[in-house]
Each structure stands twice: as C-alpha cells, then as structure tokens.
C-alpha cells in the first residue's frame, strides 16, 4: 500500500469522526428541542434496527460469496 493512500485514508477517517462529533453535539439538541424527547427515542430505536439489518446483510453476502467461490472452484458455472 502506498504512503499517499494511507495518508488519504487517515485524513478521511479523521474528517468523518469530526463530522460525527459535530452532528452529535450540534444537531442532536436541535432535533430534541424540535421533536421532543419521546419522539427522539424512536430515532435511536430505528438506528439500532438498521444496524441489525446491516449485520444480517453482511452475513448473507459472506455466505453467498463463499458458496459462489466453492462452486466456481469446482467448475460449476451454472
């Protein structure tokens, strides 16, 4: 891996971290004031459900790619 790509990736990760901090500290109080505490609780619930769905999708993709690799190696191209 080249040094430029490592520096680029590190910089992108730092920027992403800073953006998440700004959203957490600046946008969250605004949303709570606008929607209310009870409604904002649903946002956390929905985020958790989305994270669980993403984990399931990654698991399904991993199993599928593993199956495809095995069949491709056996020369079963159907």
N, CA, C and O atoms as a CHARMM CRD file, in Angstrom:
* protein
*
  312
    1    1 UNK  N      0.84300  -1.16200   0.00000 PROA 1      0.00000
    2    1 UNK  CA     0.00000   0.00000   0.00000 PROA 1      0.00000
    3    1 UNK  C      0.89900   1.23800   0.00000 PROA 1      0.00000
    4    1 UNK  O      1.88100   1.30800   0.73900 PROA 1      0.00000
    5    2 UNK  N      0.55700   2.17500  -0.81100 PROA 2      0.00000
    6    2 UNK  CA     1.38200   3.37200  -0.90600 PROA 2      0.00000
    7    2 UNK  C      1.14400   4.29600   0.28800 PROA 2      0.00000
    8    2 UNK  O      0.10900   4.24000   0.95300 PROA 2      0.00000
    9    3 UNK  N      2.12200   5.13000   0.52800 PROA 3      0.00000
   10    3 UNK  CA     2.04400   6.06100   1.65700 PROA 3      0.00000
   11    3 UNK  C      0.94200   7.09900   1.41900 PROA 3      0.00000
   12    3 UNK  O      0.27200   7.52600   2.35900 PROA 3      0.00000
   13    4 UNK  N      0.75900   7.50400   0.14800 PROA 4      0.00000
   14    4 UNK  CA    -0.27000   8.50400  -0.15300 PROA 4      0.00000
   15    4 UNK  C     -1.66700   7.98800   0.16300 PROA 4      0.00000
   16    4 UNK  O     -2.50300   8.72700   0.68200 PROA 4      0.00000
   17    5 UNK  N     -1.91700   6.73300  -0.14600 PROA 5      0.00000
   18    5 UNK  CA    -3.23800   6.16400   0.13100 PROA 5      0.00000
   19    5 UNK  C     -3.48100   6.06900   1.63900 PROA 5      0.00000
   20    5 UNK  O     -4.59400   6.31000   2.10700 PROA 5      0.00000
   21    6 UNK  N     -2.45000   5.72100   2.38800 PROA 6      0.00000
   22    6 UNK  CA    -2.58800   5.63900   3.84200 PROA 6      0.00000
   23    6 UNK  C     -2.90200   7.00600   4.42800 PROA 6      0.00000
   24    6 UNK  O     -3.77400   7.12800   5.28800 PROA 6      0.00000
   25    7 UNK  N     -2.20400   8.02700   3.97300 PROA 7      0.00000
   26    7 UNK  CA    -2.45000   9.39100   4.45400 PROA 7      0.00000
   27    7 UNK  C     -3.85900   9.83700   4.06900 PROA 7      0.00000
   28    7 UNK  O     -4.55900  10.46100   4.86500 PROA 7      0.00000
   29    8 UNK  N     -4.26800   9.51300   2.84300 PROA 8      0.00000
   30    8 UNK  CA    -5.61100   9.87400   2.38500 PROA 8      0.00000
   31    8 UNK  C     -6.67600   9.19500   3.24800 PROA 8      0.00000
   32    8 UNK  O     -7.63400   9.84300   3.66900 PROA 8      0.00000
   33    9 UNK  N     -6.51700   7.90700   3.51100 PROA 9      0.00000
   34    9 UNK  CA    -7.48200   7.17700   4.32900 PROA 9      0.00000
   35    9 UNK  C     -7.52600   7.69900   5.75800 PROA 9      0.00000
   36    9 UNK  O     -8.60400   7.83300   6.33700 PROA 9      0.00000
   37   10 UNK  N     -6.37800   7.99200   6.32300 PROA 10     0.00000
   38   10 UNK  CA    -6.32400   8.52300   7.68200 PROA 10     0.00000
   39   10 UNK  C     -7.02000   9.88100   7.74900 PROA 10     0.00000
   40   10 UNK  O     -7.77200  10.14600   8.68600 PROA 10     0.00000
   41   11 UNK  N     -6.77500  10.73100   6.77100 PROA 11     0.00000
   42   11 UNK  CA    -7.41100  12.05000   6.73200 PROA 11     0.00000
   43   11 UNK  C     -8.92500  11.91200   6.58400 PROA 11     0.00000
   44   11 UNK  O     -9.68100  12.62400   7.24400 PROA 11     0.00000
   45   12 UNK  N     -9.36500  11.00600   5.72600 PROA 12     0.00000
   46   12 UNK  CA   -10.80800  10.79700   5.53400 PROA 12     0.00000
   47   12 UNK  C    -11.45200  10.29700   6.82300 PROA 12     0.00000
   48   12 UNK  O    -12.55600  10.72200   7.16200 PROA 12     0.00000
   49   13 UNK  N    -10.78400   9.40700   7.54300 PROA 13     0.00000
   50   13 UNK  CA   -11.33100   8.90500   8.80500 PROA 13     0.00000
   51   13 UNK  C    -11.41600   9.99300   9.86000 PROA 13     0.00000
   52   13 UNK  O    -12.38500  10.04200  10.61700 PROA 13     0.00000
   53   14 UNK  N    -10.42300  10.86100   9.92100 PROA 14     0.00000
   54   14 UNK  CA   -10.44200  11.96500  10.88500 PROA 14     0.00000
   55   14 UNK  C    -11.56700  12.93600  10.55900 PROA 14     0.00000
   56   14 UNK  O    -12.26300  13.39900  11.46300 PROA 14     0.00000
   57   15 UNK  N    -11.75700  13.25300   9.28000 PROA 15     0.00000
   58   15 UNK  CA   -12.83300  14.16000   8.87300 PROA 15     0.00000
   59   15 UNK  C    -14.19100  13.54800   9.20900 PROA 15     0.00000
   60   15 UNK  O    -15.08200  14.23800   9.70300 PROA 15     0.00000
   61   16 UNK  N    -14.34600  12.26300   8.94200 PROA 16     0.00000
   62   16 UNK  CA   -15.60100  11.57800   9.23800 PROA 16     0.00000
   63   16 UNK  C    -15.88000  11.59100  10.73700 PROA 16     0.00000
   64   16 UNK  O    -17.02200  11.79000  11.15300 PROA 16     0.00000
   65   17 UNK  N    -14.85200  11.38200  11.54400 PROA 17     0.00000
   66   17 UNK  CA   -15.00100  11.43100  13.00000 PROA 17     0.00000
   67   17 UNK  C    -15.43700  12.81900  13.45500 PROA 17     0.00000
   68   17 UNK  O    -16.31700  12.94300  14.30700 PROA 17     0.00000
   69   18 UNK  N    -14.83300  13.86300  12.89600 PROA 18     0.00000
   70   18 UNK  CA   -15.18500  15.23300  13.27000 PROA 18     0.00000
   71   18 UNK  C    -16.61500  15.57700  12.85800 PROA 18     0.00000
   72   18 UNK  O    -17.33500  16.24200  13.60300 PROA 18     0.00000
   73   19 UNK  N    -17.02400  15.12900  11.68100 PROA 19     0.00000
   74   19 UNK  CA   -18.39600  15.37500  11.23100 PROA 19     0.00000
   75   19 UNK  C    -19.38400  14.68000  12.16200 PROA 19     0.00000
   76   19 UNK  O    -20.41500  15.25500  12.51100 PROA 19     0.00000
   77   20 UNK  N    -19.07700  13.44700  12.56700 PROA 20     0.00000
   78   20 UNK  CA   -19.95900  12.74500  13.50900 PROA 20     0.00000
   79   20 UNK  C    -20.04000  13.46600  14.84100 PROA 20     0.00000
   80   20 UNK  O    -21.11500  13.53500  15.43700 PROA 20     0.00000
   81   21 UNK  N    -18.92300  14.00700  15.32300 PROA 21     0.00000
   82   21 UNK  CA   -18.94900  14.76900  16.57300 PROA 21     0.00000
   83   21 UNK  C    -19.81800  16.00900  16.44200 PROA 21     0.00000
   84   21 UNK  O    -20.61400  16.31300  17.33200 PROA 21     0.00000
   85   22 UNK  N    -19.66700  16.72500  15.33300 PROA 22     0.00000
   86   22 UNK  CA   -20.47100  17.93000  15.12500 PROA 22     0.00000
   87   22 UNK  C    -21.95400  17.59900  15.05000 PROA 22     0.00000
   88   22 UNK  O    -22.78100  18.31000  15.62000 PROA 22     0.00000
   89   23 UNK  N    -22.29000  16.53500  14.35700 PROA 23     0.00000
   90   23 UNK  CA   -23.69600  16.13700  14.27800 PROA 23     0.00000
   91   23 UNK  C    -24.21200  15.77900  15.66800 PROA 23     0.00000
   92   23 UNK  O    -25.31400  16.17000  16.05300 PROA 23     0.00000
   93   24 UNK  N    -23.40300  15.03500  16.41200 PROA 24     0.00000
   94   24 UNK  CA   -23.83200  14.62000  17.74400 PROA 24     0.00000
   95   24 UNK  C    -24.02900  15.77600  18.69800 PROA 24     0.00000
   96   24 UNK  O    -24.98700  15.77900  19.47200 PROA 24     0.00000
   97   25 UNK  N    -23.13700  16.76700  18.66300 PROA 25     0.00000
   98   25 UNK  CA   -23.20700  17.85700  19.63000 PROA 25     0.00000
   99   25 UNK  C    -24.04700  19.04000  19.17400 PROA 25     0.00000
  100   25 UNK  O    -24.55900  19.77800  20.01600 PROA 25     0.00000
  101   26 UNK  N    -24.20600  19.24200  17.88400 PROA 26     0.00000
  102   26 UNK  CA   -24.94400  20.40200  17.39600 PROA 26     0.00000
  103   26 UNK  C    -26.34100  20.05200  16.89600 PROA 26     0.00000
  104   26 UNK  O    -27.30100  20.76800  17.17700 PROA 26     0.00000
  105   27 UNK  N    -26.45200  18.96900  16.16800 PROA 27     0.00000
  106   27 UNK  CA   -27.73500  18.64300  15.56000 PROA 27     0.00000
  107   27 UNK  C    -28.67700  17.93400  16.53800 PROA 27     0.00000
  108   27 UNK  O    -29.88900  18.14600  16.48600 PROA 27     0.00000
  109   28 UNK  N    -28.14600  17.11000  17.40900 PROA 28     0.00000
  110   28 UNK  CA   -28.99300  16.35200  18.33200 PROA 28     0.00000
  111   28 UNK  C    -29.81300  17.26000  19.25700 PROA 28     0.00000
  112   28 UNK  O    -31.01500  17.03100  19.39700 PROA 28     0.00000
  113   29 UNK  N    -29.22100  18.28200  19.89700 PROA 29     0.00000
  114   29 UNK  CA   -30.06500  19.15800  20.74500 PROA 29     0.00000
  115   29 UNK  C    -31.17200  19.86200  19.95400 PROA 29     0.00000
  116   29 UNK  O    -32.27300  20.06200  20.46500 PROA 29     0.00000
  117   30 UNK  N    -30.87600  20.23100  18.71700 PROA 30     0.00000
  118   30 UNK  CA   -31.89600  20.86300  17.88400 PROA 30     0.00000
  119   30 UNK  C    -33.05100  19.90000  17.60500 PROA 30     0.00000
  120   30 UNK  O    -34.21800  20.28200  17.68300 PROA 30     0.00000
  121   31 UNK  N    -32.72100  18.66600  17.28500 PROA 31     0.00000
  122   31 UNK  CA   -33.75300  17.67100  16.99800 PROA 31     0.00000
  123   31 UNK  C    -34.58000  17.39000  18.24500 PROA 31     0.00000
  124   31 UNK  O    -35.80100  17.26000  18.16500 PROA 31     0.00000
  125   32 UNK  N    -33.92200  17.29500  19.39400 PROA 32     0.00000
  126   32 UNK  CA   -34.65500  17.04100  20.64500 PROA 32     0.00000
  127   32 UNK  C    -35.58900  18.19900  20.95900 PROA 32     0.00000
  128   32 UNK  O    -36.72800  17.97500  21.37000 PROA 32     0.00000
  129   33 UNK  N    -35.12900  19.43800  20.77300 PROA 33     0.00000
  130   33 UNK  CA   -35.98900  20.60300  21.01500 PROA 33     0.00000
  131   33 UNK  C    -37.16900  20.62000  20.04600 PROA 33     0.00000
  132   33 UNK  O    -38.29100  20.94600  20.43200 PROA 33     0.00000
  133   34 UNK  N    -36.91100  20.26900  18.79400 PROA 34     0.00000
  134   34 UNK  CA   -37.95200  20.34100  17.77400 PROA 34     0.00000
  135   34 UNK  C    -38.95900  19.20700  17.90200 PROA 34     0.00000
  136   34 UNK  O    -40.16600  19.44500  17.88400 PROA 34     0.00000
  137   35 UNK  N    -38.47300  17.98300  18.03000 PROA 35     0.00000
  138   35 UNK  CA   -39.36600  16.81900  18.04500 PROA 35     0.00000
  139   35 UNK  C    -39.84700  16.44100  19.43000 PROA 35     0.00000
  140   35 UNK  O    -40.97100  15.96700  19.59000 PROA 35     0.00000
  141   36 UNK  N    -39.01600  16.64200  20.42200 PROA 36     0.00000
  142   36 UNK  CA   -39.33600  16.20600  21.77900 PROA 36     0.00000
  143   36 UNK  C    -38.52800  14.97400  22.13200 PROA 36     0.00000
  144   36 UNK  O    -38.04600  14.25300  21.25800 PROA 36     0.00000
  145   37 UNK  N    -38.38700  14.74300  23.44000 PROA 37     0.00000
  146   37 UNK  CA   -37.56500  13.63400  23.92300 PROA 37     0.00000
  147   37 UNK  C    -38.14600  12.27900  23.53700 PROA 37     0.00000
  148   37 UNK  O    -37.41200  11.36500  23.16200 PROA 37     0.00000
  149   38 UNK  N    -39.44800  12.15500  23.63100 PROA 38     0.00000
  150   38 UNK  CA   -40.06900  10.86000  23.36500 PROA 38     0.00000
  151   38 UNK  C    -39.90600  10.46000  21.90500 PROA 38     0.00000
  152   38 UNK  O    -39.58800   9.31100  21.59600 PROA 38     0.00000
  153   39 UNK  N    -40.12700  11.41200  21.01900 PROA 39     0.00000
  154   39 UNK  CA   -40.00700  11.12600  19.59300 PROA 39     0.00000
  155   39 UNK  C    -38.56000  10.85400  19.20600 PROA 39     0.00000
  156   39 UNK  O    -38.29300  10.01400  18.34700 PROA 39     0.00000
  157   40 UNK  N    -37.63000  11.55600  19.83300 PROA 40     0.00000
  158   40 UNK  CA   -36.21700  11.34200  19.51800 PROA 40     0.00000
  159   40 UNK  C    -35.78700   9.92900  19.90700 PROA 40     0.00000
  160   40 UNK  O    -34.86000   9.38600  19.30500 PROA 40     0.00000
  161   41 UNK  N    -36.43300   9.32700  20.89300 PROA 41     0.00000
  162   41 UNK  CA   -36.13200   7.95000  21.27500 PROA 41     0.00000
  163   41 UNK  C    -36.38300   6.97100  20.13900 PROA 41     0.00000
  164   41 UNK  O    -35.70500   5.94900  20.04100 PROA 41     0.00000
  165   42 UNK  N    -37.34900   7.27200  19.28400 PROA 42     0.00000
  166   42 UNK  CA   -37.61400   6.40900  18.13900 PROA 42     0.00000
  167   42 UNK  C    -36.46200   6.42200  17.14200 PROA 42     0.00000
  168   42 UNK  O    -36.22900   5.42900  16.45400 PROA 42     0.00000
  169   43 UNK  N    -35.74900   7.52200  17.06000 PROA 43     0.00000
  170   43 UNK  CA   -34.60900   7.60300  16.14200 PROA 43     0.00000
  171   43 UNK  C    -33.53100   6.60700  16.56100 PROA 43     0.00000
  172   43 UNK  O    -32.95800   5.92200  15.71400 PROA 43     0.00000
  173   44 UNK  N    -33.25400   6.52400  17.85900 PROA 44     0.00000
  174   44 UNK  CA   -32.29500   5.53600  18.34500 PROA 44     0.00000
  175   44 UNK  C    -32.74600   4.11400  18.08200 PROA 44     0.00000
  176   44 UNK  O    -31.94300   3.25400  17.71800 PROA 44     0.00000
  177   45 UNK  N    -34.03500   3.87000  18.26800 PROA 45     0.00000
  178   45 UNK  CA   -34.59300   2.54300  18.00400 PROA 45     0.00000
  179   45 UNK  C    -34.45400   2.17800  16.53100 PROA 45     0.00000
  180   45 UNK  O    -34.06700   1.05700  16.20100 PROA 45     0.00000
  181   46 UNK  N    -34.76500   3.10700  15.65900 PROA 46     0.00000
  182   46 UNK  CA   -34.64600   2.85700  14.22100 PROA 46     0.00000
  183   46 UNK  C    -33.19400   2.63700  13.83000 PROA 46     0.00000
  184   46 UNK  O    -32.90600   1.77000  13.00500 PROA 46     0.00000
  185   47 UNK  N    -32.27100   3.40700  14.40700 PROA 47     0.00000
  186   47 UNK  CA   -30.84600   3.21400  14.11700 PROA 47     0.00000
  187   47 UNK  C    -30.38700   1.82400  14.53800 PROA 47     0.00000
  188   47 UNK  O    -29.62700   1.18000  13.81600 PROA 47     0.00000
  189   48 UNK  N    -30.83800   1.35800  15.69300 PROA 48     0.00000
  190   48 UNK  CA   -30.48900   0.00300  16.12500 PROA 48     0.00000
  191   48 UNK  C    -31.03400  -1.04600  15.17500 PROA 48     0.00000
  192   48 UNK  O    -30.34100  -2.01300  14.85800 PROA 48     0.00000
  193   49 UNK  N    -32.25300  -0.87100  14.71900 PROA 49     0.00000
  194   49 UNK  CA   -32.83600  -1.82100  13.77700 PROA 49     0.00000
  195   49 UNK  C    -32.06400  -1.82000  12.45800 PROA 49     0.00000
  196   49 UNK  O    -31.85300  -2.87700  11.86400 PROA 49     0.00000
  197   50 UNK  N    -31.64400  -0.65000  11.99900 PROA 50     0.00000
  198   50 UNK  CA   -30.85500  -0.57100  10.76800 PROA 50     0.00000
  199   50 UNK  C    -29.49900  -1.24700  10.93100 PROA 50     0.00000
  200   50 UNK  O    -29.02500  -1.91600  10.01300 PROA 50     0.00000
  201   51 UNK  N    -28.87400  -1.07700  12.09000 PROA 51     0.00000
  202   51 UNK  CA   -27.58700  -1.73000  12.33400 PROA 51     0.00000
  203   51 UNK  C    -27.72700  -3.24800  12.33600 PROA 51     0.00000
  204   51 UNK  O    -26.87400  -3.95000  11.79300 PROA 51     0.00000
  205   52 UNK  N    -28.79500  -3.75800  12.94400 PROA 52     0.00000
  206   52 UNK  CA   -29.02600  -5.20100  12.94800 PROA 52     0.00000
  207   52 UNK  C    -29.24700  -5.69900  11.52400 PROA 52     0.00000
  208   52 UNK  O    -28.74300  -6.75800  11.14800 PROA 52     0.00000
  209   53 UNK  N    -29.99900  -4.94000  10.73400 PROA 53     0.00000
  210   53 UNK  CA   -30.23800  -5.31000   9.34000 PROA 53     0.00000
  211   53 UNK  C    -28.93800  -5.32500   8.54700 PROA 53     0.00000
  212   53 UNK  O    -28.72200  -6.22100   7.73100 PROA 53     0.00000
  213   54 UNK  N    -28.07500  -4.35000   8.77600 PROA 54     0.00000
  214   54 UNK  CA   -26.78500  -4.31500   8.07800 PROA 54     0.00000
  215   54 UNK  C    -25.93000  -5.52700   8.43100 PROA 54     0.00000
  216   54 UNK  O    -25.25900  -6.08800   7.56500 PROA 54     0.00000
  217   55 UNK  N    -25.95100  -5.92800   9.68700 PROA 55     0.00000
  218   55 UNK  CA   -25.18600  -7.11800  10.09400 PROA 55     0.00000
  219   55 UNK  C    -25.72800  -8.35100   9.38400 PROA 55     0.00000
  220   55 UNK  O    -24.95600  -9.19300   8.92600 PROA 55     0.00000
  221   56 UNK  N    -27.05100  -8.46200   9.29100 PROA 56     0.00000
  222   56 UNK  CA   -27.65300  -9.60800   8.60300 PROA 56     0.00000
  223   56 UNK  C    -27.29200  -9.60100   7.12100 PROA 56     0.00000
  224   56 UNK  O    -27.02400 -10.65700   6.54900 PROA 56     0.00000
  225   57 UNK  N    -27.28100  -8.44100   6.50000 PROA 57     0.00000
  226   57 UNK  CA   -26.93000  -8.34300   5.08300 PROA 57     0.00000
  227   57 UNK  C    -25.48000  -8.74000   4.85700 PROA 57     0.00000
  228   57 UNK  O    -25.17500  -9.43400   3.88700 PROA 57     0.00000
  229   58 UNK  N    -24.58600  -8.31300   5.73100 PROA 58     0.00000
  230   58 UNK  CA   -23.17600  -8.69600   5.60400 PROA 58     0.00000
  231   58 UNK  C    -23.02100 -10.20200   5.74800 PROA 58     0.00000
  232   58 UNK  O    -22.24800 -10.81900   5.01500 PROA 58     0.00000
  233   59 UNK  N    -23.74400 -10.79500   6.68300 PROA 59     0.00000
  234   59 UNK  CA   -23.67100 -12.24900   6.87500 PROA 59     0.00000
  235   59 UNK  C    -24.18100 -12.98400   5.64000 PROA 59     0.00000
  236   59 UNK  O    -23.55800 -13.95200   5.20200 PROA 59     0.00000
  237   60 UNK  N    -25.29100 -12.54800   5.07800 PROA 60     0.00000
  238   60 UNK  CA   -25.84700 -13.19500   3.88100 PROA 60     0.00000
  239   60 UNK  C    -24.89700 -13.04700   2.70200 PROA 60     0.00000
  240   60 UNK  O    -24.68700 -14.00400   1.95700 PROA 60     0.00000
  241   61 UNK  N    -24.32300 -11.87100   2.52200 PROA 61     0.00000
  242   61 UNK  CA   -23.36500 -11.66400   1.42800 PROA 61     0.00000
  243   61 UNK  C    -22.12800 -12.52600   1.60400 PROA 61     0.00000
  244   61 UNK  O    -21.61000 -13.06000   0.62300 PROA 61     0.00000
  245   62 UNK  N    -21.64900 -12.67200   2.81100 PROA 62     0.00000
  246   62 UNK  CA   -20.47100 -13.50900   3.06200 PROA 62     0.00000
  247   62 UNK  C    -20.76100 -14.97000   2.75800 PROA 62     0.00000
  248   62 UNK  O    -19.94600 -15.65000   2.13500 PROA 62     0.00000
  249   63 UNK  N    -21.91900 -15.45900   3.19500 PROA 63     0.00000
  250   63 UNK  CA   -22.28000 -16.84500   2.91200 PROA 63     0.00000
  251   63 UNK  C    -22.46100 -17.06400   1.42200 PROA 63     0.00000
  252   63 UNK  O    -22.02400 -18.08400   0.88900 PROA 63     0.00000
  253   64 UNK  N    -23.09600 -16.12700   0.74800 PROA 64     0.00000
  254   64 UNK  CA   -23.30500 -16.25600  -0.69000 PROA 64     0.00000
  255   64 UNK  C    -22.00700 -16.24900  -1.46100 PROA 64     0.00000
  256   64 UNK  O    -21.82000 -17.06100  -2.36700 PROA 64     0.00000
  257   65 UNK  N    -21.10100 -15.34200  -1.11600 PROA 65     0.00000
  258   65 UNK  CA   -19.82400 -15.28900  -1.83100 PROA 65     0.00000
  259   65 UNK  C    -18.99000 -16.53000  -1.55600 PROA 65     0.00000
  260   65 UNK  O    -18.26700 -16.99400  -2.43800 PROA 65     0.00000
  261   66 UNK  N    -19.07700 -17.07000  -0.35900 PROA 66     0.00000
  262   66 UNK  CA   -18.35900 -18.30300  -0.04700 PROA 66     0.00000
  263   66 UNK  C    -18.89000 -19.45600  -0.89400 PROA 66     0.00000
  264   66 UNK  O    -18.10900 -20.23300  -1.44500 PROA 66     0.00000
  265   67 UNK  N    -20.20700 -19.57100  -1.00100 PROA 67     0.00000
  266   67 UNK  CA   -20.81400 -20.61600  -1.81400 PROA 67     0.00000
  267   67 UNK  C    -20.41200 -20.46500  -3.27700 PROA 67     0.00000
  268   67 UNK  O    -20.07900 -21.44900  -3.93700 PROA 67     0.00000
  269   68 UNK  N    -20.44200 -19.23800  -3.78300 PROA 68     0.00000
  270   68 UNK  CA   -20.07900 -18.98500  -5.18300 PROA 68     0.00000
  271   68 UNK  C    -18.62700 -19.34800  -5.43800 PROA 68     0.00000
  272   68 UNK  O    -18.31500 -19.93400  -6.47500 PROA 68     0.00000
  273   69 UNK  N    -17.73200 -19.01400  -4.51500 PROA 69     0.00000
  274   69 UNK  CA   -16.31100 -19.35200  -4.68300 PROA 69     0.00000
  275   69 UNK  C    -16.09800 -20.85900  -4.73300 PROA 69     0.00000
  276   69 UNK  O    -15.33200 -21.35900  -5.55700 PROA 69     0.00000
  277   70 UNK  N    -16.77700 -21.57400  -3.85000 PROA 70     0.00000
  278   70 UNK  CA   -16.62600 -23.03500  -3.81800 PROA 70     0.00000
  279   70 UNK  C    -17.11600 -23.64500  -5.12300 PROA 70     0.00000
  280   70 UNK  O    -16.43600 -24.49200  -5.70300 PROA 70     0.00000
  281   71 UNK  N    -18.28900 -23.22400  -5.59100 PROA 71     0.00000
  282   71 UNK  CA   -18.83500 -23.77200  -6.83100 PROA 71     0.00000
  283   71 UNK  C    -17.99600 -23.36900  -8.04200 PROA 71     0.00000
  284   71 UNK  O    -17.84600 -24.15400  -8.97700 PROA 71     0.00000
  285   72 UNK  N    -17.45500 -22.16600  -8.03400 PROA 72     0.00000
  286   72 UNK  CA   -16.59700 -21.72000  -9.14000 PROA 72     0.00000
  287   72 UNK  C    -15.31600 -22.54200  -9.16500 PROA 72     0.00000
  288   72 UNK  O    -14.82600 -22.89400 -10.23900 PROA 72     0.00000
  289   73 UNK  N    -14.77600 -22.84600  -8.00800 PROA 73     0.00000
  290   73 UNK  CA   -13.55900 -23.65100  -7.92400 PROA 73     0.00000
  291   73 UNK  C    -13.81700 -25.07400  -8.41800 PROA 73     0.00000
  292   73 UNK  O    -12.92800 -25.69300  -9.00200 PROA 73     0.00000
  293   74 UNK  N    -15.02100 -25.59800  -8.19200 PROA 74     0.00000
  294   74 UNK  CA   -15.38800 -26.92700  -8.67900 PROA 74     0.00000
  295   74 UNK  C    -15.74900 -26.91600 -10.16000 PROA 74     0.00000
  296   74 UNK  O    -16.08100 -27.95900 -10.72500 PROA 74     0.00000
  297   75 UNK  N    -15.68800 -25.74600 -10.79100 PROA 75     0.00000
  298   75 UNK  CA   -16.00800 -25.52900 -12.19600 PROA 75     0.00000
  299   75 UNK  C    -17.49000 -25.76300 -12.50900 PROA 75     0.00000
  300   75 UNK  O    -17.84500 -26.18300 -13.61000 PROA 75     0.00000
  301   76 UNK  N    -18.34100 -25.48600 -11.52400 PROA 76     0.00000
  302   76 UNK  CA   -19.80200 -25.49500 -11.71300 PROA 76     0.00000
  303   76 UNK  C    -20.22100 -24.05900 -11.96400 PROA 76     0.00000
  304   76 UNK  O    -20.49900 -23.31400 -11.02400 PROA 76     0.00000
  305   77 UNK  N    -20.26600 -23.67200 -13.22300 PROA 77     0.00000
  306   77 UNK  CA   -20.52700 -22.28500 -13.56800 PROA 77     0.00000
  307   77 UNK  C    -22.00400 -21.94000 -13.69500 PROA 77     0.00000
  308   77 UNK  O    -22.33400 -20.80000 -14.02100 PROA 77     0.00000
  309   78 UNK  N    -22.89000 -22.87600 -13.45200 PROA 78     0.00000
  310   78 UNK  CA   -24.32600 -22.63000 -13.61300 PROA 78     0.00000
  311   78 UNK  C    -24.87300 -21.76500 -12.51400 PROA 78     0.00000
  312   78 UNK  O    -26.06600 -21.46400 -12.50200 PROA 78     0.00000
